[in-house]
Amino acid sequence: MTEIITSAANPLVKRMRQLADRKHRRRAGAFVVDGVQPVWRAVEAGCEIEALVVAPELLAGSPAMRMVAEQEAAGTRVARISRELFLRLSERDGASGLAAVIRGRVRDLGELTVRPDAVFVALHEIGNPGNLGTIIRTADATGAAGVILVGDTSDPYAPSAVKASMGSLFAVEVAHADTLDDLFDWAAANGVRTVATSGGAADDYRDIRYPTPLTVLLGSEGRGLPADALEHSDDRIKIPMVGTAESLNLAVACALMLYEVRRFGLR
């Protein structure tokens, strides 16, 4: 009979709890994915999986059980835990009964593939991991080539970012630039045009051209982009607003930009 883990002192359970901490994720080079769809996408993407974590009582009857069996037969470690323990570990409402510990790291900027038609999103010091996960999902939906994190930003492997990305984290390249200067140096070296967003810009985002390769640069939720980022960008655009709202949600602004860039490319 297959052993069912019930103790929170189990080493794998303790590791999953530790990976909720960003510092530990960085040291370990691993993170937790929770949910059938994102775990399945990680498997399909060929991610390095340390362990699949299954609560048989919760997952019973799901097509994912077959995928788990196939992965186990191929040599992937599968840990079965009790329903109660899985619910204590899960970040999700209505836990599915499937999670995974996955090896992963953010790429260096120089590792990104720059194709002639590539579109990147660059995010300067954004602080909300849910926004980051949603932006990664939108980047995937619009065919963007990658997401670049600039400076001290949210962790794309934070539980809320992984959850919001809905598995798109495994389809979109995510890289990091230490500074804006590093981003602009990379863009210049690779012939990548940069367009920065600012409420004070003169040009409407619907009125300019978007030749590729291109990077759409957005600032933090509270402060926006610093003056030097606007100065060094090739174009500066605004998303016009009416009413009393002071700003758009960052993920919403990014979605508007990426779909406008895509619309321009399809003309």
GROMACS .gro file of C-alpha atoms in nm, residues 99-260:
model
  162
   99ALA     CA    1   0.126   2.071  -0.641
  100ALA     CA    2   0.490   2.051  -0.744
  101VAL     CA    3   0.831   2.159  -0.626
  102ILE     CA    4   1.011   2.292  -0.933
  103ARG     CA    5   1.368   2.402  -0.994
  104GLY     CA    6   1.390   2.745  -1.153
  105ARG     CA    7   1.575   3.073  -1.171
  106VAL     CA    8   1.533   3.413  -1.333
  107ARG     CA    9   1.754   3.446  -1.641
  108ASP     CA   10   2.032   3.696  -1.693
  109LEU     CA   11   1.942   3.970  -1.939
  110GLY     CA   12   2.196   3.847  -2.192
  111GLU     CA   13   2.022   3.508  -2.209
  112LEU     CA   14   1.709   3.650  -2.373
  113THR     CA   15   1.651   3.562  -2.737
  114VAL     CA   16   1.604   3.878  -2.946
  115ARG     CA   17   1.422   3.802  -3.270
  116PRO     CA   18   1.339   4.071  -3.529
  117ASP     CA   19   0.970   4.060  -3.426
  118ALA     CA   20   1.032   4.032  -3.051
  119VAL     CA   21   0.831   4.237  -2.802
  120PHE     CA   22   0.945   4.253  -2.439
  121VAL     CA   23   0.790   4.400  -2.126
  122ALA     CA   24   1.029   4.571  -1.882
  123LEU     CA   25   0.905   4.642  -1.529
  124HIS     CA   26   1.097   4.884  -1.308
  125GLU     CA   27   1.081   4.811  -0.933
  126ILE     CA   28   0.726   4.681  -0.930
  127GLY     CA   29   0.612   4.563  -0.589
  128ASN     CA   30   0.292   4.365  -0.635
  129PRO     CA   31   0.353   3.995  -0.716
  130GLY     CA   32  -0.008   3.948  -0.823
  131ASN     CA   33   0.036   4.221  -1.086
  132LEU     CA   34   0.360   4.057  -1.197
  133GLY     CA   35   0.193   3.718  -1.243
  134THR     CA   36  -0.092   3.877  -1.437
  135ILE     CA   37   0.154   4.063  -1.662
  136ILE     CA   38   0.340   3.738  -1.734
  137ARG     CA   39   0.007   3.579  -1.827
  138THR     CA   40  -0.078   3.873  -2.055
  139ALA     CA   41   0.268   3.859  -2.213
  140ASP     CA   42   0.203   3.495  -2.294
  141ALA     CA   43  -0.144   3.573  -2.436
  142THR     CA   44  -0.007   3.844  -2.668
  143GLY     CA   45   0.296   3.649  -2.785
  144ALA     CA   46   0.555   3.865  -2.608
  145ALA     CA   47   0.910   3.730  -2.611
  146GLY     CA   48   0.987   3.794  -2.246
  147VAL     CA   49   0.943   3.993  -1.926
  148ILE     CA   50   1.238   4.188  -1.788
  149LEU     CA   51   1.249   4.279  -1.419
  150VAL     CA   52   1.456   4.589  -1.349
  151GLY     CA   53   1.604   4.668  -1.007
  152ASP     CA   54   1.446   4.550  -0.684
  153THR     CA   55   1.118   4.393  -0.796
  154SER     CA   56   0.865   4.134  -0.688
  155ASP     CA   57   0.965   3.771  -0.720
  156PRO     CA   58   0.802   3.590  -1.016
  157TYR     CA   59   0.821   3.271  -0.808
  158ALA     CA   60   0.625   3.414  -0.515
  159PRO     CA   61   0.310   3.206  -0.456
  160SER     CA   62   0.074   3.487  -0.557
  161ALA     CA   63   0.274   3.559  -0.874
  162VAL     CA   64   0.282   3.192  -0.973
  163LYS     CA   65  -0.091   3.166  -0.907
  164ALA     CA   66  -0.175   3.479  -1.110
  165SER     CA   67   0.037   3.365  -1.405
  166MET     CA   68  -0.184   3.054  -1.442
  167GLY     CA   69   0.106   2.854  -1.582
  168SER     CA   70   0.228   3.121  -1.825
  169LEU     CA   71   0.542   3.148  -1.614
  170PHE     CA   72   0.656   2.833  -1.795
  171ALA     CA   73   0.593   2.976  -2.142
  172VAL     CA   74   0.750   3.322  -2.110
  173GLU     CA   75   1.118   3.398  -2.054
  174VAL     CA   76   1.173   3.610  -1.741
  175ALA     CA   77   1.504   3.794  -1.699
  176HIS     CA   78   1.652   4.047  -1.458
  177ALA     CA   79   1.848   4.369  -1.511
  178ASP     CA   80   2.019   4.522  -1.209
  179THR     CA   81   1.966   4.881  -1.325
  180LEU     CA   82   1.793   5.086  -1.593
  181ASP     CA   83   2.137   5.156  -1.742
  182ASP     CA   84   2.184   4.782  -1.788
  183LEU     CA   85   1.846   4.762  -1.962
  184PHE     CA   86   1.924   5.048  -2.200
  185ASP     CA   87   2.274   4.912  -2.274
  186TRP     CA   88   2.121   4.573  -2.361
  187ALA     CA   89   1.858   4.739  -2.579
  188ALA     CA   90   2.119   4.944  -2.767
  189ALA     CA   91   2.345   4.643  -2.819
  190ASN     CA   92   2.058   4.436  -2.959
  191GLY     CA   93   1.881   4.703  -3.164
  192VAL     CA   94   1.576   4.698  -2.937
  193ARG     CA   95   1.364   5.014  -2.936
  194THR     CA   96   1.220   5.124  -2.600
  195VAL     CA   97   0.887   5.293  -2.536
  196ALA     CA   98   0.818   5.423  -2.186
  197THR     CA   99   0.480   5.489  -2.028
  198SER     CA  100   0.405   5.808  -1.838
  199GLY     CA  101   0.093   6.000  -1.749
  200GLY     CA  102   0.279   6.318  -1.839
  201ALA     CA  103   0.383   6.210  -2.189
  202ALA     CA  104   0.258   6.406  -2.488
  203ASP     CA  105   0.178   6.116  -2.724
  204ASP     CA  106  -0.130   5.895  -2.699
  205TYR     CA  107  -0.035   5.526  -2.702
  206ARG     CA  108  -0.268   5.474  -3.000
  207ASP     CA  109  -0.096   5.736  -3.215
  208ILE     CA  110   0.264   5.614  -3.248
  209ARG     CA  111   0.437   5.337  -3.441
  210TYR     CA  112   0.577   5.025  -3.272
  211PRO     CA  113   0.861   4.885  -3.484
  212THR     CA  114   1.021   4.569  -3.348
  213PRO     CA  115   1.224   4.448  -3.172
  214LEU     CA  116   1.065   4.654  -2.897
  215THR     CA  117   1.058   4.684  -2.519
  216VAL     CA  118   0.757   4.838  -2.343
  217LEU     CA  119   0.885   4.991  -2.018
  218LEU     CA  120   0.651   5.044  -1.722
  219GLY     CA  121   0.720   5.179  -1.375
  220SER     CA  122   0.618   5.080  -1.026
  221GLU     CA  123   0.258   5.093  -0.912
  222GLY     CA  124   0.306   5.399  -0.691
  223ARG     CA  125   0.591   5.601  -0.840
  224GLY     CA  126   0.589   5.527  -1.210
  225LEU     CA  127   0.913   5.562  -1.405
  226PRO     CA  128   1.198   5.792  -1.295
  227ALA     CA  129   1.295   6.087  -1.513
  228ASP     CA  130   1.611   5.925  -1.647
  229ALA     CA  131   1.411   5.626  -1.777
  230LEU     CA  132   1.184   5.862  -1.969
  231GLU     CA  133   1.480   6.061  -2.098
  232HIS     CA  134   1.665   5.757  -2.233
  233SER     CA  135   1.362   5.588  -2.394
  234ASP     CA  136   1.308   5.622  -2.768
  235ASP     CA  137   0.940   5.709  -2.721
  236ARG     CA  138   0.724   5.824  -2.430
  237ILE     CA  139   0.351   5.758  -2.439
  238LYS     CA  140   0.046   5.797  -2.219
  239ILE     CA  141  -0.278   5.607  -2.182
  240PRO     CA  142  -0.541   5.883  -2.160
  241MET     CA  143  -0.794   5.867  -1.879
  242VAL     CA  144  -1.118   6.045  -1.795
  243GLY     CA  145  -1.298   6.054  -1.464
  244THR     CA  146  -1.139   6.084  -1.120
  245ALA     CA  147  -0.897   5.786  -1.122
  246GLU     CA  148  -0.536   5.897  -1.074
  247SER     CA  149  -0.388   5.595  -1.248
  248LEU     CA  150  -0.459   5.257  -1.404
  249ASN     CA  151  -0.371   4.927  -1.244
  250LEU     CA  152  -0.027   4.832  -1.374
  251ALA     CA  153  -0.138   4.499  -1.518
  252VAL     CA  154  -0.429   4.670  -1.697
  253ALA     CA  155  -0.198   4.936  -1.843
  254CYS     CA  156   0.042   4.665  -1.958
  255ALA     CA  157  -0.240   4.471  -2.125
  256LEU     CA  158  -0.357   4.779  -2.315
  257MET     CA  159  -0.003   4.843  -2.436
  258LEU     CA  160   0.070   4.486  -2.543
  259TYR     CA  161  -0.254   4.451  -2.735
  260GLU     CA  162  -0.196   4.785  -2.908
   0.00000   0.00000   0.00000
